[in-house]
Coordinates of C-alpha atoms in Angstrom, one line a residue:
M2 CA -170.8 174.1 114.6
A3 CA -170.2 170.1 114.2
A4 CA -167.7 168.9 112.0
L5 CA -168.0 168.1 108.5
V6 CA -168.1 164.1 108.3
P7 CA -167.8 162.6 104.3
R8 CA -170.1 160.5 103.3
S9 CA -169.4 156.6 103.2
P10 CA -170.3 155.2 99.4
T11 CA -173.5 153.4 98.8
K12 CA -173.3 149.5 97.7
E13 CA -173.8 151.2 94.0
Q14 CA -171.0 153.9 94.3
L15 CA -169.2 150.9 95.8
F16 CA -170.0 148.6 92.9
E17 CA -169.8 150.8 89.7
L18 CA -165.8 151.2 91.5
G19 CA -165.3 148.1 91.3
T20 CA -166.3 147.5 87.7
R21 CA -165.3 150.1 86.1
N22 CA -162.6 149.3 84.4
E23 CA -163.7 145.8 84.1
E24 CA -166.4 147.4 82.0
Q25 CA -163.2 149.8 79.9
E26 CA -161.4 146.8 78.8
T27 CA -163.7 144.7 77.8
S28 CA -166.5 146.2 76.4
N29 CA -167.2 149.2 74.2
P30 CA -170.2 152.0 75.6
P31 CA -173.5 151.9 73.6
A32 CA -173.9 154.0 70.9
D33 CA -176.7 156.8 72.8
E34 CA -174.2 156.4 75.6
Q35 CA -171.1 157.7 73.4
E36 CA -173.0 160.3 71.1
A37 CA -174.2 161.8 74.0
K38 CA -170.7 161.4 75.5
E39 CA -169.7 163.3 71.7
K40 CA -172.0 166.1 72.8
E41 CA -170.9 166.7 75.6
E42 CA -167.4 167.2 74.7
E43 CA -168.8 169.6 72.3
L44 CA -171.0 171.4 74.5
S45 CA -168.2 172.2 76.8
I46 CA -165.6 173.7 74.4
P47 CA -162.4 175.0 76.2
L48 CA -162.9 179.3 76.0
T49 CA -159.5 180.1 75.3
D50 CA -158.1 183.7 72.7
G51 CA -160.2 185.5 74.0
I52 CA -163.6 183.5 72.9
Q53 CA -166.8 185.4 74.9
P54 CA -168.8 182.5 77.3
E55 CA -172.5 183.3 76.1
L56 CA -171.5 183.4 72.7
N57 CA -170.3 179.5 73.2
H58 CA -172.4 178.1 71.8
V59 CA -172.9 175.3 69.2
P60 CA -175.8 174.3 67.2
E61 CA -177.9 171.3 68.1
S62 CA -176.5 169.2 65.0
T63 CA -172.9 169.2 66.0
P64 CA -173.4 165.8 68.0
D65 CA -172.4 164.4 64.4
A66 CA -169.3 166.9 64.1
P67 CA -166.5 165.2 65.8
P68 CA -165.2 167.1 69.0
T69 CA -162.9 170.1 69.1
T70 CA -158.8 169.4 69.3
Q71 CA -158.3 170.2 73.3
E72 CA -154.7 171.1 72.2
Q73 CA -155.0 172.7 69.2
Q74 CA -151.5 172.6 67.4
R75 CA -149.3 175.6 66.6
V76 CA -147.0 176.2 63.5
S77 CA -143.9 178.6 63.7
G78 CA -140.5 179.1 61.7
F79 CA -140.9 177.8 58.2
K80 CA -143.4 176.0 58.1
I81 CA -145.9 178.9 58.6
L82 CA -143.7 180.9 56.2
T83 CA -144.8 178.3 53.8
I84 CA -148.2 178.5 54.6
M85 CA -148.5 181.9 54.9
T86 CA -147.0 181.8 51.1
A87 CA -149.3 179.5 49.9
I88 CA -152.7 180.5 51.1
T89 CA -151.5 184.5 50.5
L90 CA -150.9 183.3 47.0
V91 CA -154.5 181.3 46.4
C92 CA -156.4 184.2 48.0
L93 CA -154.7 186.8 45.4
L94 CA -155.5 184.6 43.1
M95 CA -159.0 183.8 43.3
L96 CA -159.6 187.8 44.4
L97 CA -157.0 188.4 40.8
D98 CA -159.5 186.4 39.1
T99 CA -162.4 188.7 40.0
S100 CA -161.2 191.9 38.3
I101 CA -158.3 190.6 36.0
I102 CA -161.1 189.9 33.3
A103 CA -160.2 192.9 31.2
I104 CA -163.8 194.0 30.6
P105 CA -163.8 197.3 28.6
H106 CA -162.1 195.3 25.6
I107 CA -164.5 191.9 26.0
T108 CA -167.5 193.9 25.8
S109 CA -166.3 195.4 22.3
N110 CA -165.3 191.9 21.3
F111 CA -168.3 190.3 21.8
H112 CA -170.1 193.2 21.7
S113 CA -171.7 193.0 25.4
L114 CA -171.6 195.6 27.5
P115 CA -175.1 194.9 29.3
D116 CA -173.6 191.8 30.1
V117 CA -170.4 193.6 31.8
G118 CA -172.8 192.9 35.3
W119 CA -172.8 189.4 34.4
Y120 CA -169.4 188.8 34.0
G121 CA -168.8 189.5 37.7
A122 CA -172.5 188.1 39.1
A123 CA -172.1 185.2 37.5
Y124 CA -168.5 184.2 39.4
Q125 CA -170.1 186.0 42.9
L126 CA -173.7 184.6 43.2
S127 CA -172.2 180.7 42.5
G128 CA -169.9 181.4 44.9
A129 CA -172.3 182.6 47.1
N130 CA -174.3 179.2 46.9
S131 CA -170.8 177.0 47.0
T132 CA -170.1 178.3 49.8
R133 CA -172.4 178.2 51.9
T134 CA -173.5 174.7 50.9
L135 CA -169.7 173.0 51.4
T136 CA -167.7 175.1 53.0
P137 CA -169.2 175.1 56.3
R138 CA -168.4 171.2 56.1
S139 CA -164.6 172.0 55.2
A140 CA -162.7 171.8 58.1
K141 CA -164.3 168.5 59.3
M142 CA -164.7 167.0 55.8
F143 CA -162.6 166.6 53.0
P144 CA -159.6 169.2 52.0
L145 CA -161.5 171.3 50.1
Y146 CA -159.6 173.8 50.4
Y147 CA -157.2 171.8 48.1
F148 CA -159.8 171.0 46.0
S149 CA -161.1 174.2 45.0
L150 CA -158.4 175.8 44.4
L151 CA -157.8 172.9 41.8
S152 CA -161.0 173.4 40.0
L153 CA -160.7 177.3 40.5
T154 CA -157.6 177.0 37.8
Y155 CA -158.6 174.1 35.4
R156 CA -162.0 175.5 35.1
S157 CA -159.9 178.5 34.0
L158 CA -159.3 177.2 31.0
I159 CA -163.8 177.9 30.1
C160 CA -163.6 181.1 30.0
A161 CA -159.9 181.0 28.9
V162 CA -161.5 179.4 25.2
S163 CA -165.0 181.5 25.2
T164 CA -166.7 182.0 21.7
S165 CA -169.5 183.9 23.0
S166 CA -170.6 186.3 25.4
K167 CA -172.9 183.5 26.8
M168 CA -170.3 180.7 27.6
L169 CA -168.1 183.4 29.3
I170 CA -170.4 183.6 31.8
V171 CA -170.7 180.1 32.0
G172 CA -167.5 179.4 32.4
R173 CA -167.5 182.6 35.2
A174 CA -170.0 180.5 36.7
V175 CA -168.3 176.8 37.1
A176 CA -165.3 178.8 38.3
G177 CA -166.5 180.9 41.0
M178 CA -168.1 177.3 42.5
G179 CA -164.2 176.8 42.4
A180 CA -163.4 180.0 44.4
S181 CA -166.0 179.2 47.2
C182 CA -164.2 177.5 49.3
I183 CA -161.1 179.7 49.1
L184 CA -160.9 182.9 51.2
N185 CA -162.7 181.1 54.0
G186 CA -159.9 178.3 54.5
A187 CA -157.6 180.8 54.2
F188 CA -158.7 182.3 57.6
T189 CA -159.5 179.4 59.4
I190 CA -155.8 177.9 58.5
I191 CA -154.4 180.6 59.9
A192 CA -157.1 180.4 62.9
G193 CA -155.4 176.5 63.5
C194 CA -152.0 177.6 62.7
V195 CA -151.7 181.0 65.2
P196 CA -153.4 181.8 68.7
M197 CA -155.4 184.3 68.5
A198 CA -153.3 187.0 69.9
K199 CA -150.4 186.6 66.6
R200 CA -153.7 186.9 64.2
P201 CA -154.2 190.5 63.1
P202 CA -151.1 190.9 61.4
L203 CA -151.4 187.4 59.9
I204 CA -154.6 188.5 58.9
G205 CA -154.1 191.7 57.6
F206 CA -151.5 190.8 55.8
V207 CA -153.4 188.3 53.7
T208 CA -156.2 190.2 53.2
G209 CA -154.2 193.4 52.2
V210 CA -152.2 191.7 49.3
S211 CA -154.8 189.6 48.2
Q212 CA -157.4 192.3 47.9
L213 CA -154.3 193.6 45.9
G214 CA -155.2 191.3 43.8
L215 CA -158.9 192.6 43.2
V216 CA -157.3 196.1 42.7
I217 CA -154.7 194.9 40.2
G218 CA -156.6 192.9 38.1
P219 CA -157.7 196.2 35.4
L220 CA -153.9 196.8 35.7
I221 CA -152.5 193.2 34.6
G222 CA -155.7 192.5 32.5
G223 CA -154.9 195.5 30.6
A224 CA -151.7 195.2 29.9
I225 CA -151.8 191.3 29.2
T226 CA -155.2 192.8 26.5
Q227 CA -152.8 195.2 25.0
Y228 CA -149.9 192.9 24.3
T229 CA -151.6 189.9 23.7
T230 CA -155.2 188.6 24.7
W231 CA -157.5 189.0 27.6
R232 CA -158.0 185.1 27.2
W233 CA -154.4 185.0 28.8
C234 CA -156.4 186.7 31.8
F235 CA -157.4 183.2 32.9
Y236 CA -154.9 181.2 31.6
I237 CA -152.3 183.1 34.0
N238 CA -154.3 181.2 36.7
L239 CA -152.7 177.8 35.9
P240 CA -148.9 177.7 36.3
I241 CA -149.7 180.1 39.9
G242 CA -152.3 177.1 40.9
G243 CA -149.8 174.8 40.3
F244 CA -147.1 176.0 42.5
V245 CA -149.3 176.7 45.2
A246 CA -150.4 173.2 45.4
A247 CA -147.4 172.0 45.5
L248 CA -146.1 174.1 49.0
L249 CA -149.1 172.9 50.4
A250 CA -148.6 169.1 50.0
F251 CA -145.8 169.1 51.6
V252 CA -147.2 170.9 54.3
R253 CA -149.5 169.9 57.8
V254 CA -152.3 171.8 58.0
P255 CA -153.8 171.6 61.7
D256 CA -157.1 171.0 62.4
Q257 CA -159.0 173.4 64.7
V258 CA -161.5 170.3 64.9
A259 CA -160.9 166.8 64.0
K260 CA -162.3 165.3 61.3
S261 CA -164.7 162.5 61.3
P262 CA -163.5 159.0 59.1
P263 CA -164.0 159.4 55.2
T264 CA -166.3 156.6 54.9
S265 CA -168.8 158.2 57.8
V266 CA -168.7 162.1 56.3
I267 CA -170.0 160.4 52.5
R268 CA -172.8 158.5 54.3
T269 CA -173.6 161.5 55.9
L270 CA -172.4 164.3 53.4
P271 CA -176.0 164.6 50.7
A272 CA -178.0 165.3 54.8
K273 CA -174.7 168.0 55.9
L274 CA -174.5 170.0 51.7
D275 CA -178.6 170.6 52.2
L276 CA -178.3 170.7 48.3
I277 CA -182.6 171.2 48.6
G278 CA -181.3 174.5 49.7
F279 CA -178.9 175.2 47.5
A280 CA -181.5 174.3 44.3
L281 CA -183.6 176.5 46.1
F282 CA -181.4 179.7 46.5
A283 CA -180.0 179.9 43.5
P284 CA -183.4 180.0 40.6
A285 CA -184.1 183.3 43.1
A286 CA -180.9 184.6 42.7
I287 CA -180.6 184.1 38.9
Q288 CA -184.5 185.5 38.4
L289 CA -183.8 188.6 40.7
L290 CA -180.6 189.2 38.6
L291 CA -182.0 188.3 35.1
A292 CA -185.0 191.0 36.1
L293 CA -182.7 193.5 36.8
Q294 CA -180.9 192.9 33.7
Y295 CA -184.1 192.6 31.4
G296 CA -185.4 195.8 33.3
G297 CA -185.4 199.4 31.2
I298 CA -182.5 197.2 28.9
T299 CA -184.4 194.3 27.1
F300 CA -187.6 195.1 28.0
A301 CA -190.0 197.5 29.6
W302 CA -189.7 197.7 33.6
N303 CA -193.8 197.2 33.8
S304 CA -193.5 194.6 31.1
A305 CA -195.0 190.8 31.9
R306 CA -191.5 188.8 31.5
V307 CA -190.3 191.0 34.2
I308 CA -192.8 191.3 36.5
G309 CA -192.3 187.3 36.4
L310 CA -189.4 187.5 36.6
F311 CA -189.5 190.1 40.3
C312 CA -192.6 187.5 41.4
G313 CA -190.8 184.3 40.2
A314 CA -188.1 185.0 42.4
G315 CA -189.9 186.1 45.5
G316 CA -191.8 183.3 45.4
T317 CA -188.7 180.9 45.5
F318 CA -187.0 183.0 48.2
I319 CA -190.1 182.4 50.7
V320 CA -189.9 178.8 49.4
F321 CA -185.6 179.1 50.0
L322 CA -186.8 180.5 53.8
A323 CA -189.2 178.2 55.0
W324 CA -187.2 175.4 54.1
D325 CA -184.2 176.9 55.6
Y326 CA -186.4 177.4 59.1
F327 CA -187.3 173.5 58.4
K328 CA -183.5 172.3 57.9
G329 CA -182.7 174.0 61.6
D330 CA -179.2 174.2 62.3
E331 CA -178.0 172.2 59.2
A332 CA -179.6 174.6 56.1
M333 CA -177.6 176.5 53.8
I334 CA -178.1 179.8 56.2
P335 CA -178.9 178.4 59.8
F336 CA -180.8 180.3 61.8
S337 CA -179.3 179.7 65.2
M338 CA -176.2 180.6 63.8
A339 CA -177.4 184.5 61.3
G340 CA -179.4 185.1 64.1
K341 CA -176.2 186.2 66.2
R342 CA -175.9 190.2 66.1
I343 CA -171.5 189.5 65.9
I344 CA -173.0 187.1 62.7
W345 CA -175.1 189.6 60.9
A346 CA -173.1 192.3 61.9
S347 CA -170.0 191.0 60.1
C348 CA -172.0 190.2 57.3
L349 CA -173.4 193.2 56.6
T350 CA -170.3 195.5 56.8
Y351 CA -168.4 192.8 55.1
G352 CA -170.8 192.7 52.5
F353 CA -171.7 196.5 51.4
L354 CA -168.0 196.8 52.0
L355 CA -166.6 194.0 48.8
A356 CA -169.7 194.6 47.3
Q357 CA -168.3 198.4 46.6
L358 CA -165.0 197.6 45.8
F359 CA -166.0 195.4 43.3
C360 CA -168.2 198.1 41.5
A361 CA -165.2 200.6 42.0
S362 CA -163.0 197.8 40.0
Y363 CA -165.1 197.2 37.3
Y364 CA -166.2 201.2 36.2
L365 CA -163.0 203.0 37.0
P366 CA -161.6 200.9 33.9
I367 CA -164.5 201.9 31.9
Y368 CA -163.9 205.6 32.9
F369 CA -160.0 205.4 32.3
Q370 CA -160.8 203.8 28.9
G371 CA -163.6 204.6 28.0
V372 CA -163.7 208.5 28.9
K373 CA -160.0 209.4 29.2
G374 CA -159.5 207.2 26.0
V375 CA -156.2 205.9 27.7
S376 CA -155.2 202.4 27.2
P377 CA -155.7 199.3 29.0
T378 CA -152.5 199.2 30.5
M379 CA -152.3 202.9 31.7
S380 CA -156.1 202.3 32.8
G381 CA -154.3 200.0 35.0
V382 CA -151.7 202.7 35.8
Y383 CA -153.7 204.4 37.1
I384 CA -155.9 202.6 39.5
L385 CA -152.2 202.5 41.4
P386 CA -153.1 204.8 44.4
S387 CA -156.2 202.8 45.5
V388 CA -154.1 200.0 45.3
L389 CA -151.0 201.0 47.9
S390 CA -153.1 203.3 49.7
H391 CA -154.8 199.7 50.0
I392 CA -152.1 197.5 51.0
F393 CA -150.5 200.0 53.1
A394 CA -152.8 200.5 55.4
A395 CA -154.1 197.0 55.7
V396 CA -151.1 195.9 56.7
A397 CA -150.5 199.0 58.7
S398 CA -154.3 198.6 61.2
G399 CA -152.8 194.7 61.3
M400 CA -149.9 195.5 63.3
L401 CA -151.9 198.1 65.6
L402 CA -154.6 196.3 65.7
G403 CA -152.8 193.3 67.3
K404 CA -151.4 196.1 69.9
L405 CA -154.7 198.3 70.1
G406 CA -156.5 195.6 70.7
Y407 CA -160.0 197.2 69.3
Y408 CA -161.4 196.7 65.5
L409 CA -164.8 198.8 66.4
P410 CA -162.1 201.9 65.1
F411 CA -160.9 200.6 62.6
S412 CA -164.2 199.7 61.0
V413 CA -165.8 203.0 61.7
F414 CA -163.4 205.4 60.8
G415 CA -163.3 202.8 57.2
S416 CA -166.2 203.6 55.8
V417 CA -166.0 207.2 56.9
L418 CA -163.1 207.4 54.2
V419 CA -165.2 205.0 51.6
T420 CA -167.9 207.1 52.0
I421 CA -166.6 210.1 51.1
A422 CA -164.1 208.5 48.7
N423 CA -167.5 207.1 46.8
G424 CA -170.0 210.2 47.0
L425 CA -166.1 212.2 45.6
L426 CA -166.2 209.5 42.7
S427 CA -169.4 210.0 41.8
T428 CA -168.1 213.8 40.6
L429 CA -166.0 212.4 37.8
S430 CA -165.9 214.1 34.1
P431 CA -164.0 213.9 30.7
G432 CA -162.5 217.3 32.1
T433 CA -161.7 215.9 35.6
S434 CA -157.6 216.7 36.3
T435 CA -154.8 213.8 37.6
G436 CA -154.6 215.2 40.9
K437 CA -158.3 214.9 41.6
W438 CA -158.9 211.1 40.8
I439 CA -155.4 210.4 42.6
G440 CA -156.8 212.0 45.5
Y441 CA -160.1 210.1 45.2
Q442 CA -158.3 206.8 44.7
I443 CA -156.3 207.1 47.6
I444 CA -159.2 207.4 49.8
A445 CA -161.0 205.0 48.4
G446 CA -157.6 203.1 49.4
A447 CA -157.0 203.9 52.8
G448 CA -160.8 203.4 53.9
R449 CA -160.9 199.6 52.4
G450 CA -157.6 198.6 53.9
L451 CA -158.5 199.9 57.3
G452 CA -162.2 198.2 57.3
M453 CA -161.3 195.0 55.5
H454 CA -160.4 192.4 58.4
T455 CA -162.1 193.7 61.2
P456 CA -165.3 191.8 61.0
I457 CA -162.5 188.5 60.3
L458 CA -161.4 189.7 64.2
A459 CA -164.4 190.1 64.8
I460 CA -165.9 186.7 64.3
Q461 CA -162.9 184.7 65.1
N462 CA -163.0 186.2 68.7
T463 CA -165.9 185.5 69.8
L464 CA -167.1 182.4 69.0
A465 CA -166.0 178.8 70.0
P466 CA -163.8 177.1 67.6
A467 CA -166.2 175.1 65.8
Q468 CA -168.4 177.6 64.6
I469 CA -166.0 179.5 63.2
P470 CA -166.2 177.8 60.1
V471 CA -170.3 178.1 59.8
A472 CA -169.8 181.8 61.0
M473 CA -167.0 182.2 58.5
A474 CA -168.6 180.9 55.2
L475 CA -171.7 183.0 56.2
L476 CA -169.0 185.9 55.8
M477 CA -167.8 184.5 52.7
F478 CA -171.5 184.3 51.5
S479 CA -172.4 187.5 52.2
Q480 CA -169.0 189.1 50.6
A481 CA -170.2 187.3 47.4
F482 CA -173.9 187.7 47.4
A483 CA -173.7 191.3 48.3
G484 CA -171.2 191.2 45.4
A485 CA -173.6 189.6 43.2
L486 CA -176.0 191.7 44.0
F487 CA -174.9 195.2 43.7
L488 CA -172.7 194.1 40.6
S489 CA -175.9 193.5 38.6
F490 CA -177.5 196.6 40.4
S491 CA -174.1 198.9 38.8
D492 CA -175.0 197.6 35.7
T493 CA -178.2 198.3 35.5
I494 CA -177.7 201.6 36.4
F495 CA -175.2 202.6 34.7
T496 CA -176.4 200.8 31.2
N497 CA -180.4 202.4 31.9
T498 CA -178.4 206.1 32.6
L499 CA -175.8 205.9 29.3
K500 CA -179.9 205.4 27.1
T501 CA -181.4 208.2 28.5
L502 CA -178.2 210.5 28.2
V503 CA -176.9 209.8 24.9
P504 CA -180.3 211.5 23.6
K505 CA -179.4 214.6 26.0
Y506 CA -175.9 215.2 24.8
A507 CA -175.1 213.3 21.4
P508 CA -179.4 214.2 20.1
S509 CA -178.1 212.7 16.6
V510 CA -176.2 209.4 18.1
N511 CA -178.6 206.3 18.2
P512 CA -177.7 204.5 22.5
Q513 CA -178.3 201.4 20.8
T514 CA -175.2 201.8 19.0
I515 CA -172.4 203.0 21.5
I516 CA -173.9 200.0 23.9
D517 CA -173.5 197.3 21.1
A518 CA -170.0 198.7 20.6
G519 CA -168.5 198.4 23.7
A520 CA -167.0 200.6 26.7
T521 CA -164.0 201.0 24.3
G522 CA -165.5 201.0 20.6
F523 CA -167.8 203.8 20.3
R524 CA -165.1 205.9 19.8
T525 CA -163.4 204.3 16.3
I526 CA -167.7 205.2 15.3
I527 CA -168.1 208.3 16.6
R528 CA -166.3 211.4 15.8
G529 CA -166.1 215.1 16.7
A530 CA -169.0 216.9 18.5
E531 CA -170.9 214.0 18.4
L532 CA -168.4 211.9 20.8
A533 CA -167.6 214.4 23.2
G534 CA -171.4 214.7 23.6
V535 CA -171.1 210.9 24.0
L536 CA -168.2 211.0 26.5
V537 CA -169.9 213.7 28.7
A538 CA -172.9 211.0 29.2
Y539 CA -170.2 208.0 29.8
A540 CA -169.1 209.7 32.5
K541 CA -171.9 210.7 33.8
S542 CA -173.1 207.2 33.9
V543 CA -170.6 206.1 35.6
D544 CA -171.1 208.6 38.4
R545 CA -174.6 206.6 38.8
V546 CA -172.3 203.6 40.0
F547 CA -170.9 206.0 42.3
Y548 CA -173.8 207.2 43.9
L549 CA -174.3 203.1 44.9
T550 CA -171.4 202.9 46.3
A551 CA -171.5 205.7 48.2
G552 CA -175.1 204.1 50.0
A553 CA -172.8 201.0 50.4
G554 CA -169.9 203.1 52.6
V555 CA -172.6 204.0 54.7
G556 CA -174.3 200.2 55.0
C557 CA -170.7 199.8 56.2
F558 CA -170.9 202.1 58.4
T559 CA -173.9 201.3 60.0
F560 CA -173.9 197.9 60.5
G561 CA -169.8 198.5 61.4
W562 CA -170.8 199.4 65.0
F563 CA -173.2 196.4 66.1
M564 CA -169.9 194.6 65.6
G565 CA -169.2 195.5 69.8
F566 CA -166.2 197.4 70.9
K567 CA -164.4 194.2 72.6
D568 CA -160.9 192.9 72.9
I569 CA -158.7 190.7 71.2
R570 CA -156.1 190.3 73.1
K571 CA -155.5 188.0 76.1
K572 CA -156.0 189.7 79.3
D573 CA -152.1 189.5 80.7
Q574 CA -151.8 191.2 77.3
V575 CA -154.6 194.2 78.3
S576 CA -152.6 194.2 81.7
K577 CA -149.2 195.0 80.0
A578 CA -150.4 197.3 77.4

């Protein structure tokens, strides 16, 4: 066999070798060459922390973004403790603001029972719009996490000083915009601080404790309402927000993706935020929610106004989809990202899971205060079974997941428990025993805790670092938009069912009188046998809402299977297990 002889360099290669250093010292590369180099760096992001090569795709728009840092700084000791304390508190604050609003007393104060869905839907809808418009760039642009925290706190003042139901709805919408970046920012910060192997227990801790805010909101809101006024449910955000801002001000959070200079960011800001997509999606969603609120309550379902709103929502949404397709990877919902199985499966699973939690946090207090007749504080105490089981399951599953590595079993089993629990809650009546409603809530809380953080881990384990902020923003968008839709659906179901059942169980009572009185006020105007009939109608109306949440549990179970059966541990850890 002939020996292999290396080729002699050509004249062109010798010339290039001789002049390379001189060119680097005396000139900068042309703009096109520099842009190509940046693109090459971004497309060759190192596959670390269990990232799968087949999904290592960065949208076409990423050459405009700075390259991913090759050596991520890790945080430990006092710094990670400070960061975890801060982001856990702010996530707790954000979700506390979702359910603390003392719905029964507000409806009685403003005579606004049909607006129950809007108090949550306005918050979630504005958060959904802002999440997809602002958050995907937060890791590459400004420190929007801190800005969102500050805006969430001061905008709570609008809610606190509201003088009407409409003003409160506007305040909730504005506050939702401030909360839009918080959860996504928290998970992105964790991803930047620790490697994948250490993320499950941290994410489990944050989700478990922060979701505590969602489930204990009625407890705190009830106590505040009973002993002060419901307005303090919003004033409470101010001192907590200030404390968290002070903690984060003295700790540097490592970036997963290097940030561009502020001057270059400002020049490209309008194009990056997709304001046109925002302007198209918002009216489409609002028209849909208005149609759902009006249908069968204010106007007949076949009225011109309701039909027109449905048609307007559909037409505007079609235009929005066309714009998204034209915009490409810079769109509010980029098809190249949303089309990935791991992303749409995680988003649908997370959306259904959070949607049923939002509905339960609103309508269980209505059941306890309206049907059982307990005080706001005791209503919150009655929700503790779901709170405690939720926290225990979330923390325990986070620790087990870090050891076992597979997230799919937790998601599937959790969704099964959630479905069963909501089916059982749909049997609540005025005479339901204490043991039953405690047991139902324990099952529901355990199911939520098991499955809450699995979509987050699925996305963070599968995608490249540069893709995680966009994917997490889509995940938070699905949570907020699903919450807005399901709260609106539940409000429509509850109010229409109440209007139908009150004449059946209390024939002499005007249903509109019950609706106008609010969730607790009707007890002051109805007495005797008529009250017993109204209580049955109220309980059955709440039951219909839990039919909806049981369906959401089925959605979690169905789409959870598509997240894939992957091991999030590193290969060396798997070999030792």
